Amino acid sequence: MEQQNFNTTVTEFVLVGFTQNRKLQSFLFVVFFIVYVTTWVGNFTIIVAVITDHQLHTPMYFLLANLAFLDVSDSSVNAPKLLSGLLSQCNIISFNECLLQIFFFHFIGAAMTFCLVVMAVDRYVAIYKPLQYLTIMNRGVCVGLVALAWLGGFAHSIVQIELILQLPFCGPNVLDNFYCDVPQIIKLACTDTYLIELLMVFNGGLLLIIVFIFLLTSYTVILVEIRTHVTEGKHKALVTCGTQMTVVSLIFIPGIFIYARPFRKFPMDKLVSVLYTLITPMLNPMIYTLRNAEMKKAVRRLMRRMLLPGKKIEA
């Protein structure tokens, strides 16, 4: 594509996507459509189970339902555009739509990051203050902590958008990705972006690293306490913490790879982006359901209520 005049303002971007091969595009459409539907079914099942099953009306499952909602939202920011792009010859996105996509992607992603911190705090209180757990982590506190997580995500995303709006876009408009994101769009600005890149890395990558270290440290402390002092329910506590550490790793490691470095292009970037935008939201409900006996029982009860309405379901 030819370089435009510097007085021209870019009004749209062209998303390169994965491939221009029509057969491969059709195959990828089927694969990603199945992934997206599975993401919706898995996370929606968790949300409905937590809402309808009184045995799951606890702080831990309230936070898990919030995480499931964030997973669905996160996947829905980029997946529909990806799927429509695989069906069309030219995948174009307007400048404003691109900014909205970046805003919601980072808003939800950062809220998820802070939600995982809240879930770690919940496990810490459950292990170290078991008798006062329900008093400390009451409904008001849980709602307040979740609201703070969402506000933190909003603040993070607003900073990202404000930094992008400072840049002039007057030349190339081809994004080598399947969705709009900071590392790609910032490279299209027709000015020196070194300082902006450093601010972006500080606001995104450094934040991820700090939170990831905090979570790993927190769960290490919790696991040590479980192994040395907890006797009743030790296996359940170990499984819960192990599950949450697995989810934390799936979310943070790809994110750190993308955002905690200068915005250069690497061969693995698109594959890593697929992992944390599409695959991880699908895997999270599977991990929580398969490794949590209470959740598995609740899902089975939910399925029975749906398939056998009117029949009394045993706990």
PDB file of C-alpha atoms in Angstrom:
ATOM      1  CA  MET A   1       0.000   0.000   0.000  1.00  0.00           C
ATOM      2  CA  GLU A   2       1.375   3.409  -0.925  1.00  0.00           C
ATOM      3  CA  GLN A   3       2.471   5.898   1.698  1.00  0.00           C
ATOM      4  CA  GLN A   4      -0.159   8.597   2.135  1.00  0.00           C
ATOM      5  CA  ASN A   5       0.559  12.300   2.499  1.00  0.00           C
ATOM      6  CA  PHE A   6       1.420  13.425   6.046  1.00  0.00           C
ATOM      7  CA  ASN A   7      -1.524  15.869   5.962  1.00  0.00           C
ATOM      8  CA  THR A   8      -3.928  12.957   5.496  1.00  0.00           C
ATOM      9  CA  THR A   9      -5.616  11.535   8.569  1.00  0.00           C
ATOM     10  CA  VAL A  10      -6.086   7.763   8.665  1.00  0.00           C
ATOM     11  CA  THR A  11      -9.784   6.906   8.999  1.00  0.00           C
ATOM     12  CA  GLU A  12      -9.563   3.107   8.795  1.00  0.00           C
ATOM     13  CA  PHE A  13      -7.158   0.215   9.194  1.00  0.00           C
ATOM     14  CA  VAL A  14      -6.710  -2.980   7.229  1.00  0.00           C
ATOM     15  CA  LEU A  15      -6.297  -6.096   9.375  1.00  0.00           C
ATOM     16  CA  VAL A  16      -3.964  -8.608   7.721  1.00  0.00           C
ATOM     17  CA  GLY A  17      -5.260 -11.555   9.753  1.00  0.00           C
ATOM     18  CA  PHE A  18      -3.649 -14.996   9.530  1.00  0.00           C
ATOM     19  CA  THR A  19      -3.593 -15.942   5.872  1.00  0.00           C
ATOM     20  CA  GLN A  20      -4.935 -15.032   2.447  1.00  0.00           C
ATOM     21  CA  ASN A  21      -5.490 -18.699   1.531  1.00  0.00           C
ATOM     22  CA  ARG A  22      -9.263 -19.163   1.227  1.00  0.00           C
ATOM     23  CA  LYS A  23      -9.253 -22.864   2.160  1.00  0.00           C
ATOM     24  CA  LEU A  24      -7.147 -22.212   5.250  1.00  0.00           C
ATOM     25  CA  GLN A  25      -9.383 -19.260   6.149  1.00  0.00           C
ATOM     26  CA  SER A  26     -12.436 -21.526   6.005  1.00  0.00           C
ATOM     27  CA  PHE A  27     -10.718 -24.112   8.193  1.00  0.00           C
ATOM     28  CA  LEU A  28      -9.669 -21.465  10.741  1.00  0.00           C
ATOM     29  CA  PHE A  29     -13.194 -20.055  10.767  1.00  0.00           C
ATOM     30  CA  VAL A  30     -14.614 -23.446  11.790  1.00  0.00           C
ATOM     31  CA  VAL A  31     -11.924 -23.945  14.458  1.00  0.00           C
ATOM     32  CA  PHE A  32     -12.290 -20.478  15.999  1.00  0.00           C
ATOM     33  CA  PHE A  33     -16.076 -20.594  15.809  1.00  0.00           C
ATOM     34  CA  ILE A  34     -16.068 -23.832  17.809  1.00  0.00           C
ATOM     35  CA  VAL A  35     -13.646 -22.269  20.304  1.00  0.00           C
ATOM     36  CA  TYR A  36     -15.830 -19.170  20.673  1.00  0.00           C
ATOM     37  CA  VAL A  37     -19.052 -21.157  21.155  1.00  0.00           C
ATOM     38  CA  THR A  38     -17.306 -23.431  23.674  1.00  0.00           C
ATOM     39  CA  THR A  39     -16.119 -20.338  25.555  1.00  0.00           C
ATOM     40  CA  TRP A  40     -19.675 -19.033  25.788  1.00  0.00           C
ATOM     41  CA  VAL A  41     -21.177 -22.372  26.816  1.00  0.00           C
ATOM     42  CA  GLY A  42     -18.517 -23.131  29.442  1.00  0.00           C
ATOM     43  CA  ASN A  43     -18.460 -19.726  31.107  1.00  0.00           C
ATOM     44  CA  PHE A  44     -22.216 -19.190  30.876  1.00  0.00           C
ATOM     45  CA  THR A  45     -22.725 -22.582  32.534  1.00  0.00           C
ATOM     46  CA  ILE A  46     -20.544 -21.504  35.461  1.00  0.00           C
ATOM     47  CA  ILE A  47     -22.402 -18.192  35.804  1.00  0.00           C
ATOM     48  CA  VAL A  48     -25.841 -19.834  35.766  1.00  0.00           C
ATOM     49  CA  ALA A  49     -24.715 -22.586  38.164  1.00  0.00           C
ATOM     50  CA  VAL A  50     -23.381 -20.047  40.677  1.00  0.00           C
ATOM     51  CA  ILE A  51     -26.548 -17.934  40.455  1.00  0.00           C
ATOM     52  CA  THR A  52     -29.051 -20.791  40.722  1.00  0.00           C
ATOM     53  CA  ASP A  53     -27.298 -23.212  43.099  1.00  0.00           C
ATOM     54  CA  HIS A  54     -27.523 -22.092  46.739  1.00  0.00           C
ATOM     55  CA  GLN A  55     -24.571 -24.317  47.654  1.00  0.00           C
ATOM     56  CA  LEU A  56     -22.342 -22.074  45.536  1.00  0.00           C
ATOM     57  CA  HIS A  57     -23.450 -18.850  47.195  1.00  0.00           C
ATOM     58  CA  THR A  58     -20.019 -18.285  48.749  1.00  0.00           C
ATOM     59  CA  PRO A  59     -17.369 -15.596  48.167  1.00  0.00           C
ATOM     60  CA  MET A  60     -15.112 -17.905  46.147  1.00  0.00           C
ATOM     61  CA  TYR A  61     -17.828 -18.832  43.646  1.00  0.00           C
ATOM     62  CA  PHE A  62     -19.105 -15.259  43.438  1.00  0.00           C
ATOM     63  CA  LEU A  63     -15.605 -14.245  42.330  1.00  0.00           C
ATOM     64  CA  LEU A  64     -15.416 -17.232  39.979  1.00  0.00           C
ATOM     65  CA  ALA A  65     -18.676 -16.175  38.300  1.00  0.00           C
ATOM     66  CA  ASN A  66     -17.251 -12.684  37.851  1.00  0.00           C
ATOM     67  CA  LEU A  67     -14.135 -14.179  36.249  1.00  0.00           C
ATOM     68  CA  ALA A  68     -16.334 -16.267  33.923  1.00  0.00           C
ATOM     69  CA  PHE A  69     -18.203 -13.120  32.869  1.00  0.00           C
ATOM     70  CA  LEU A  70     -14.879 -11.399  32.167  1.00  0.00           C
ATOM     71  CA  ASP A  71     -13.727 -14.404  30.104  1.00  0.00           C
ATOM     72  CA  VAL A  72     -16.834 -14.235  27.906  1.00  0.00           C
ATOM     73  CA  SER A  73     -16.502 -10.471  27.534  1.00  0.00           C
ATOM     74  CA  ASP A  74     -12.790 -10.668  26.751  1.00  0.00           C
ATOM     75  CA  SER A  75     -13.320 -13.247  24.037  1.00  0.00           C
ATOM     76  CA  SER A  76     -16.271 -11.310  22.578  1.00  0.00           C
ATOM     77  CA  VAL A  77     -14.204  -8.162  22.034  1.00  0.00           C
ATOM     78  CA  ASN A  78     -12.049  -9.751  19.311  1.00  0.00           C
ATOM     79  CA  ALA A  79     -13.590 -13.081  18.232  1.00  0.00           C
ATOM     80  CA  PRO A  80     -16.544 -11.687  16.192  1.00  0.00           C
ATOM     81  CA  LYS A  81     -14.226  -9.422  14.172  1.00  0.00           C
ATOM     82  CA  LEU A  82     -11.808 -12.297  13.662  1.00  0.00           C
ATOM     83  CA  LEU A  83     -14.580 -14.598  12.429  1.00  0.00           C
ATOM     84  CA  SER A  84     -16.053 -11.995  10.077  1.00  0.00           C
ATOM     85  CA  GLY A  85     -12.567 -11.268   8.714  1.00  0.00           C
ATOM     86  CA  LEU A  86     -12.034 -14.928   7.877  1.00  0.00           C
ATOM     87  CA  LEU A  87     -15.201 -14.857   5.752  1.00  0.00           C
ATOM     88  CA  SER A  88     -14.401 -11.647   3.852  1.00  0.00           C
ATOM     89  CA  GLN A  89     -11.792 -10.811   1.250  1.00  0.00           C
ATOM     90  CA  CYS A  90     -10.809  -7.517   2.875  1.00  0.00           C
ATOM     91  CA  ASN A  91     -10.966  -7.014   6.633  1.00  0.00           C
ATOM     92  CA  ILE A  92     -11.296  -3.294   7.335  1.00  0.00           C
ATOM     93  CA  ILE A  93     -11.937  -1.601  10.673  1.00  0.00           C
ATOM     94  CA  SER A  94     -12.612   2.104  11.181  1.00  0.00           C
ATOM     95  CA  PHE A  95     -10.291   4.206  13.318  1.00  0.00           C
ATOM     96  CA  ASN A  96     -12.940   4.779  15.996  1.00  0.00           C
ATOM     97  CA  GLU A  97     -13.944   1.109  16.043  1.00  0.00           C
ATOM     98  CA  CYS A  98     -10.276   0.209  16.398  1.00  0.00           C
ATOM     99  CA  LEU A  99      -9.931   2.486  19.421  1.00  0.00           C
ATOM    100  CA  LEU A 100     -13.084   1.015  20.959  1.00  0.00           C
ATOM    101  CA  GLN A 101     -11.720  -2.484  20.479  1.00  0.00           C
ATOM    102  CA  ILE A 102      -8.451  -1.516  22.188  1.00  0.00           C
ATOM    103  CA  PHE A 103     -10.345   0.199  25.020  1.00  0.00           C
ATOM    104  CA  PHE A 104     -12.624  -2.741  25.830  1.00  0.00           C
ATOM    105  CA  PHE A 105      -9.863  -5.319  25.364  1.00  0.00           C
ATOM    106  CA  HIS A 106      -7.568  -3.600  27.865  1.00  0.00           C
ATOM    107  CA  PHE A 107     -10.444  -2.615  30.153  1.00  0.00           C
ATOM    108  CA  ILE A 108     -11.628  -6.211  30.497  1.00  0.00           C
ATOM    109  CA  GLY A 109      -8.100  -7.657  30.523  1.00  0.00           C
ATOM    110  CA  ALA A 110      -6.940  -5.357  33.318  1.00  0.00           C
ATOM    111  CA  ALA A 111     -10.156  -5.963  35.287  1.00  0.00           C
ATOM    112  CA  MET A 112      -9.448  -9.685  34.992  1.00  0.00           C
ATOM    113  CA  THR A 113      -5.924  -9.120  36.274  1.00  0.00           C
ATOM    114  CA  PHE A 114      -7.181  -7.298  39.356  1.00  0.00           C
ATOM    115  CA  CYS A 115      -9.966  -9.874  39.819  1.00  0.00           C
ATOM    116  CA  LEU A 116      -7.305 -12.586  40.101  1.00  0.00           C
ATOM    117  CA  VAL A 117      -5.676 -10.513  42.845  1.00  0.00           C
ATOM    118  CA  VAL A 118      -9.019 -10.414  44.676  1.00  0.00           C
ATOM    119  CA  MET A 119      -9.339 -14.188  44.302  1.00  0.00           C
ATOM    120  CA  ALA A 120      -5.876 -14.625  45.816  1.00  0.00           C
ATOM    121  CA  VAL A 121      -6.886 -12.417  48.746  1.00  0.00           C
ATOM    122  CA  ASP A 122     -10.018 -14.536  49.161  1.00  0.00           C
ATOM    123  CA  ARG A 123      -7.936 -17.744  49.375  1.00  0.00           C
ATOM    124  CA  TYR A 124      -5.520 -16.080  51.815  1.00  0.00           C
ATOM    125  CA  VAL A 125      -8.351 -15.121  54.167  1.00  0.00           C
ATOM    126  CA  ALA A 126      -9.955 -18.577  53.805  1.00  0.00           C
ATOM    127  CA  ILE A 127      -6.712 -20.321  54.844  1.00  0.00           C
ATOM    128  CA  TYR A 128      -5.370 -17.919  57.474  1.00  0.00           C
ATOM    129  CA  LYS A 129      -8.708 -16.791  58.993  1.00  0.00           C
ATOM    130  CA  PRO A 130     -11.074 -19.757  58.441  1.00  0.00           C
ATOM    131  CA  LEU A 131     -13.353 -18.943  61.382  1.00  0.00           C
ATOM    132  CA  GLN A 132     -13.748 -15.295  60.386  1.00  0.00           C
ATOM    133  CA  TYR A 133     -13.746 -15.979  56.618  1.00  0.00           C
ATOM    134  CA  LEU A 134     -17.442 -15.408  55.884  1.00  0.00           C
ATOM    135  CA  THR A 135     -17.485 -12.363  58.143  1.00  0.00           C
ATOM    136  CA  ILE A 136     -14.474 -10.757  56.495  1.00  0.00           C
ATOM    137  CA  MET A 137     -15.385 -11.729  52.928  1.00  0.00           C
ATOM    138  CA  ASN A 138     -19.061 -10.821  53.197  1.00  0.00           C
ATOM    139  CA  ARG A 139     -21.176  -9.901  50.169  1.00  0.00           C
ATOM    140  CA  GLY A 140     -20.548  -6.163  50.570  1.00  0.00           C
ATOM    141  CA  VAL A 141     -16.784  -6.627  50.698  1.00  0.00           C
ATOM    142  CA  CYS A 142     -16.804  -8.954  47.685  1.00  0.00           C
ATOM    143  CA  VAL A 143     -18.892  -6.545  45.611  1.00  0.00           C
ATOM    144  CA  GLY A 144     -16.643  -3.667  46.641  1.00  0.00           C
ATOM    145  CA  LEU A 145     -13.462  -5.543  45.705  1.00  0.00           C
ATOM    146  CA  VAL A 146     -14.906  -6.572  42.333  1.00  0.00           C
ATOM    147  CA  ALA A 147     -15.977  -2.961  41.694  1.00  0.00           C
ATOM    148  CA  LEU A 148     -12.421  -1.819  42.461  1.00  0.00           C
ATOM    149  CA  ALA A 149     -11.077  -4.420  40.027  1.00  0.00           C
ATOM    150  CA  TRP A 150     -13.348  -3.054  37.285  1.00  0.00           C
ATOM    151  CA  LEU A 151     -12.390   0.542  38.131  1.00  0.00           C
ATOM    152  CA  GLY A 152      -8.725  -0.414  37.963  1.00  0.00           C
ATOM    153  CA  GLY A 153      -9.280  -1.924  34.520  1.00  0.00           C
ATOM    154  CA  PHE A 154     -11.084   1.217  33.385  1.00  0.00           C
ATOM    155  CA  ALA A 155      -8.258   3.465  34.593  1.00  0.00           C
ATOM    156  CA  HIS A 156      -5.622   1.312  32.873  1.00  0.00           C
ATOM    157  CA  SER A 157      -7.505   1.330  29.579  1.00  0.00           C
ATOM    158  CA  ILE A 158      -8.184   5.071  29.644  1.00  0.00           C
ATOM    159  CA  VAL A 159      -4.438   5.716  29.992  1.00  0.00           C
ATOM    160  CA  GLN A 160      -3.749   3.490  26.964  1.00  0.00           C
ATOM    161  CA  ILE A 161      -6.313   5.302  24.833  1.00  0.00           C
ATOM    162  CA  GLU A 162      -5.131   8.746  25.923  1.00  0.00           C
ATOM    163  CA  LEU A 163      -1.578   7.903  24.905  1.00  0.00           C
ATOM    164  CA  ILE A 164      -2.739   6.645  21.490  1.00  0.00           C
ATOM    165  CA  LEU A 165      -4.824   9.780  20.904  1.00  0.00           C
ATOM    166  CA  GLN A 166      -1.684  11.894  21.284  1.00  0.00           C
ATOM    167  CA  LEU A 167      -0.218  10.271  18.162  1.00  0.00           C
ATOM    168  CA  PRO A 168      -0.777  11.400  14.556  1.00  0.00           C
ATOM    169  CA  PHE A 169      -1.787   8.706  12.060  1.00  0.00           C
ATOM    170  CA  CYS A 170      -1.257   9.957   8.543  1.00  0.00           C
ATOM    171  CA  GLY A 171       0.488   7.233   6.596  1.00  0.00           C
ATOM    172  CA  PRO A 172       0.397   3.398   6.532  1.00  0.00           C
ATOM    173  CA  ASN A 173      -2.826   1.818   7.742  1.00  0.00           C
ATOM    174  CA  VAL A 174      -2.115  -1.931   7.529  1.00  0.00           C
ATOM    175  CA  LEU A 175      -2.162  -3.760  10.883  1.00  0.00           C
ATOM    176  CA  ASP A 176      -0.363  -7.093  10.855  1.00  0.00           C
ATOM    177  CA  ASN A 177      -2.789  -8.739  13.262  1.00  0.00           C
ATOM    178  CA  PHE A 178      -6.334 -10.084  13.467  1.00  0.00           C
ATOM    179  CA  TYR A 179      -7.478  -7.355  15.893  1.00  0.00           C
ATOM    180  CA  CYS A 180      -6.461  -3.851  16.945  1.00  0.00           C
ATOM    181  CA  ASP A 181      -3.949  -3.664  19.766  1.00  0.00           C
ATOM    182  CA  VAL A 182      -1.405  -1.214  21.096  1.00  0.00           C
ATOM    183  CA  PRO A 183       1.846  -2.850  19.850  1.00  0.00           C
ATOM    184  CA  GLN A 184       0.659  -2.837  16.222  1.00  0.00           C
ATOM    185  CA  ILE A 185      -1.185   0.464  16.004  1.00  0.00           C
ATOM    186  CA  ILE A 186       1.530   2.477  17.710  1.00  0.00           C
ATOM    187  CA  LYS A 187       3.997   1.502  14.985  1.00  0.00           C
ATOM    188  CA  LEU A 188       1.781   3.163  12.352  1.00  0.00           C
ATOM    189  CA  ALA A 189       2.057   6.626  13.922  1.00  0.00           C
ATOM    190  CA  CYS A 190       3.974   9.077  11.748  1.00  0.00           C
ATOM    191  CA  THR A 191       6.171  10.349  14.582  1.00  0.00           C
ATOM    192  CA  ASP A 192       8.791   9.051  16.975  1.00  0.00           C
ATOM    193  CA  THR A 193       7.012   6.772  19.461  1.00  0.00           C
ATOM    194  CA  TYR A 194       9.919   5.756  21.718  1.00  0.00           C
ATOM    195  CA  LEU A 195       8.671   7.647  24.800  1.00  0.00           C
ATOM    196  CA  ILE A 196       5.079   6.554  24.236  1.00  0.00           C
ATOM    197  CA  GLU A 197       6.237   2.924  23.937  1.00  0.00           C
ATOM    198  CA  LEU A 198       8.049   3.184  27.265  1.00  0.00           C
ATOM    199  CA  LEU A 199       4.909   4.593  28.903  1.00  0.00           C
ATOM    200  CA  MET A 200       2.815   1.810  27.340  1.00  0.00           C
ATOM    201  CA  VAL A 201       5.234  -0.859  28.585  1.00  0.00           C
ATOM    202  CA  PHE A 202       5.173   0.705  32.055  1.00  0.00           C
ATOM    203  CA  ASN A 203       1.355   0.870  32.098  1.00  0.00           C
ATOM    204  CA  GLY A 204       0.908  -2.631  30.668  1.00  0.00           C
ATOM    205  CA  GLY A 205       3.903  -4.947  30.820  1.00  0.00           C
ATOM    206  CA  LEU A 206       5.359  -3.759  34.120  1.00  0.00           C
ATOM    207  CA  LEU A 207       1.923  -3.917  35.729  1.00  0.00           C
ATOM    208  CA  LEU A 208       1.547  -7.530  34.576  1.00  0.00           C
ATOM    209  CA  ILE A 209       4.969  -8.495  35.919  1.00  0.00           C
ATOM    210  CA  ILE A 210       4.351  -6.889  39.332  1.00  0.00           C
ATOM    211  CA  VAL A 211       0.913  -8.502  39.720  1.00  0.00           C
ATOM    212  CA  PHE A 212       2.217 -11.875  38.498  1.00  0.00           C
ATOM    213  CA  ILE A 213       5.057 -11.848  41.055  1.00  0.00           C
ATOM    214  CA  PHE A 214       2.592 -10.811  43.770  1.00  0.00           C
ATOM    215  CA  LEU A 215       0.222 -13.665  42.869  1.00  0.00           C
ATOM    216  CA  LEU A 216       2.981 -16.279  42.708  1.00  0.00           C
ATOM    217  CA  THR A 217       4.302 -15.125  46.084  1.00  0.00           C
ATOM    218  CA  SER A 218       0.818 -15.110  47.601  1.00  0.00           C
ATOM    219  CA  TYR A 219      -0.042 -18.609  46.427  1.00  0.00           C
ATOM    220  CA  THR A 220       3.363 -19.907  47.530  1.00  0.00           C
ATOM    221  CA  VAL A 221       2.709 -18.562  51.043  1.00  0.00           C
ATOM    222  CA  ILE A 222      -0.781 -20.055  50.990  1.00  0.00           C
ATOM    223  CA  LEU A 223       0.458 -23.466  49.804  1.00  0.00           C
ATOM    224  CA  VAL A 224       3.116 -23.546  52.531  1.00  0.00           C
ATOM    225  CA  GLU A 225       0.459 -22.765  55.135  1.00  0.00           C
ATOM    226  CA  ILE A 226      -1.802 -25.509  53.756  1.00  0.00           C
ATOM    227  CA  ARG A 227       0.947 -28.132  53.831  1.00  0.00           C
ATOM    228  CA  THR A 228       2.177 -27.274  57.329  1.00  0.00           C
ATOM    229  CA  HIS A 229      -0.933 -26.327  59.297  1.00  0.00           C
ATOM    230  CA  VAL A 230      -4.151 -27.241  57.509  1.00  0.00           C
ATOM    231  CA  THR A 231      -5.485 -30.723  58.257  1.00  0.00           C
ATOM    232  CA  GLU A 232      -9.213 -30.632  57.477  1.00  0.00           C
ATOM    233  CA  GLY A 233      -9.971 -30.087  53.789  1.00  0.00           C
ATOM    234  CA  LYS A 234      -6.278 -30.015  52.833  1.00  0.00           C
ATOM    235  CA  HIS A 235      -6.804 -31.726  49.466  1.00  0.00           C
ATOM    236  CA  LYS A 236      -9.646 -29.377  48.523  1.00  0.00           C
ATOM    237  CA  ALA A 237      -7.569 -26.322  49.471  1.00  0.00           C
ATOM    238  CA  LEU A 238      -4.566 -27.581  47.481  1.00  0.00           C
ATOM    239  CA  VAL A 239      -6.722 -28.272  44.417  1.00  0.00           C
ATOM    240  CA  THR A 240      -8.362 -24.827  44.610  1.00  0.00           C
ATOM    241  CA  CYS A 241      -5.025 -23.007  44.864  1.00  0.00           C
ATOM    242  CA  GLY A 242      -3.448 -25.188  42.184  1.00  0.00           C
ATOM    243  CA  THR A 243      -6.359 -24.437  39.857  1.00  0.00           C
ATOM    244  CA  GLN A 244      -6.078 -20.699  40.394  1.00  0.00           C
ATOM    245  CA  MET A 245      -2.297 -20.781  39.830  1.00  0.00           C
ATOM    246  CA  THR A 246      -2.877 -22.606  36.528  1.00  0.00           C
ATOM    247  CA  VAL A 247      -5.336 -19.946  35.388  1.00  0.00           C
ATOM    248  CA  VAL A 248      -2.983 -17.166  36.508  1.00  0.00           C
ATOM    249  CA  SER A 249      -0.144 -18.662  34.462  1.00  0.00           C
ATOM    250  CA  LEU A 250      -2.330 -19.034  31.350  1.00  0.00           C
ATOM    251  CA  ILE A 251      -3.317 -15.377  31.534  1.00  0.00           C
ATOM    252  CA  PHE A 252      -0.104 -13.694  32.634  1.00  0.00           C
ATOM    253  CA  ILE A 253       2.680 -15.502  30.749  1.00  0.00           C
ATOM    254  CA  PRO A 254       1.342 -14.710  27.239  1.00  0.00           C
ATOM    255  CA  GLY A 255       0.452 -11.166  28.330  1.00  0.00           C
ATOM    256  CA  ILE A 256       3.967 -10.525  29.652  1.00  0.00           C
ATOM    257  CA  PHE A 257       5.442 -11.887  26.404  1.00  0.00           C
ATOM    258  CA  ILE A 258       3.424  -9.367  24.355  1.00  0.00           C
ATOM    259  CA  TYR A 259       3.420  -6.229  26.529  1.00  0.00           C
ATOM    260  CA  ALA A 260       6.545  -6.342  28.710  1.00  0.00           C
ATOM    261  CA  ARG A 261       9.000  -5.636  25.878  1.00  0.00           C
ATOM    262  CA  PRO A 262       9.572  -2.991  23.205  1.00  0.00           C
ATOM    263  CA  PHE A 263       6.947  -3.183  20.493  1.00  0.00           C
ATOM    264  CA  ARG A 264       8.892  -5.176  17.948  1.00  0.00           C
ATOM    265  CA  LYS A 265       7.420  -7.865  15.741  1.00  0.00           C
ATOM    266  CA  PHE A 266       8.187 -11.486  16.672  1.00  0.00           C
ATOM    267  CA  PRO A 267       7.168 -14.621  14.705  1.00  0.00           C
ATOM    268  CA  MET A 268       5.257 -16.000  17.715  1.00  0.00           C
ATOM    269  CA  ASP A 269       3.164 -12.867  18.326  1.00  0.00           C
ATOM    270  CA  LYS A 270      -0.010 -13.967  16.526  1.00  0.00           C
ATOM    271  CA  LEU A 271       0.082 -17.449  18.028  1.00  0.00           C
ATOM    272  CA  VAL A 272       0.504 -16.022  21.533  1.00  0.00           C
ATOM    273  CA  SER A 273      -2.302 -13.532  20.852  1.00  0.00           C
ATOM    274  CA  VAL A 274      -4.626 -16.401  19.877  1.00  0.00           C
ATOM    275  CA  LEU A 275      -3.691 -18.152  23.125  1.00  0.00           C
ATOM    276  CA  TYR A 276      -4.683 -15.353  25.491  1.00  0.00           C
ATOM    277  CA  THR A 277      -7.563 -13.849  23.485  1.00  0.00           C
ATOM    278  CA  LEU A 278      -9.350 -17.059  22.437  1.00  0.00           C
ATOM    279  CA  ILE A 279      -7.914 -20.230  23.964  1.00  0.00           C
ATOM    280  CA  THR A 280      -7.460 -19.158  27.606  1.00  0.00           C
ATOM    281  CA  PRO A 281     -11.070 -17.895  28.015  1.00  0.00           C
ATOM    282  CA  MET A 282     -12.210 -21.293  26.727  1.00  0.00           C
ATOM    283  CA  LEU A 283      -9.881 -23.290  29.007  1.00  0.00           C
ATOM    284  CA  ASN A 284     -10.606 -21.413  32.244  1.00  0.00           C
ATOM    285  CA  PRO A 285     -14.115 -22.864  32.837  1.00  0.00           C
ATOM    286  CA  MET A 286     -12.850 -26.338  31.936  1.00  0.00           C
ATOM    287  CA  ILE A 287     -10.017 -26.062  34.459  1.00  0.00           C
ATOM    288  CA  TYR A 288     -12.296 -24.808  37.228  1.00  0.00           C
ATOM    289  CA  THR A 289     -15.017 -27.373  36.498  1.00  0.00           C
ATOM    290  CA  LEU A 290     -12.841 -30.461  36.018  1.00  0.00           C
ATOM    291  CA  ARG A 291     -10.736 -29.820  39.128  1.00  0.00           C
ATOM    292  CA  ASN A 292     -13.513 -28.675  41.461  1.00  0.00           C
ATOM    293  CA  ALA A 293     -15.812 -31.349  42.881  1.00  0.00           C
ATOM    294  CA  GLU A 294     -18.435 -28.855  44.095  1.00  0.00           C
ATOM    295  CA  MET A 295     -18.593 -27.153  40.712  1.00  0.00           C
ATOM    296  CA  LYS A 296     -18.905 -30.496  38.911  1.00  0.00           C
ATOM    297  CA  LYS A 297     -21.802 -31.482  41.178  1.00  0.00           C
ATOM    298  CA  ALA A 298     -23.458 -28.096  40.677  1.00  0.00           C
ATOM    299  CA  VAL A 299     -23.161 -28.382  36.882  1.00  0.00           C
ATOM    300  CA  ARG A 300     -24.679 -31.870  37.000  1.00  0.00           C
ATOM    301  CA  ARG A 301     -27.568 -30.550  39.106  1.00  0.00           C
ATOM    302  CA  LEU A 302     -28.039 -27.711  36.622  1.00  0.00           C
ATOM    303  CA  MET A 303     -28.120 -30.142  33.694  1.00  0.00           C
ATOM    304  CA  ARG A 304     -30.697 -32.313  35.465  1.00  0.00           C
ATOM    305  CA  ARG A 305     -32.900 -29.285  36.178  1.00  0.00           C
ATOM    306  CA  MET A 306     -32.722 -28.299  32.527  1.00  0.00           C
ATOM    307  CA  LEU A 307     -33.300 -31.788  31.136  1.00  0.00           C
ATOM    308  CA  LEU A 308     -35.749 -32.983  33.795  1.00  0.00           C
ATOM    309  CA  PRO A 309     -37.782 -29.918  34.841  1.00  0.00           C
ATOM    310  CA  GLY A 310     -40.147 -30.529  37.718  1.00  0.00           C
ATOM    311  CA  LYS A 311     -38.220 -33.487  39.081  1.00  0.00           C
ATOM    312  CA  LYS A 312     -36.754 -33.066  42.557  1.00  0.00           C
ATOM    313  CA  ILE A 313     -32.948 -32.947  42.381  1.00  0.00           C
ATOM    314  CA  GLU A 314     -30.924 -34.382  45.220  1.00  0.00           C
ATOM    315  CA  ALA A 315     -28.016 -32.331  46.545  1.00  0.00           C
TER     316      ALA A 315
END
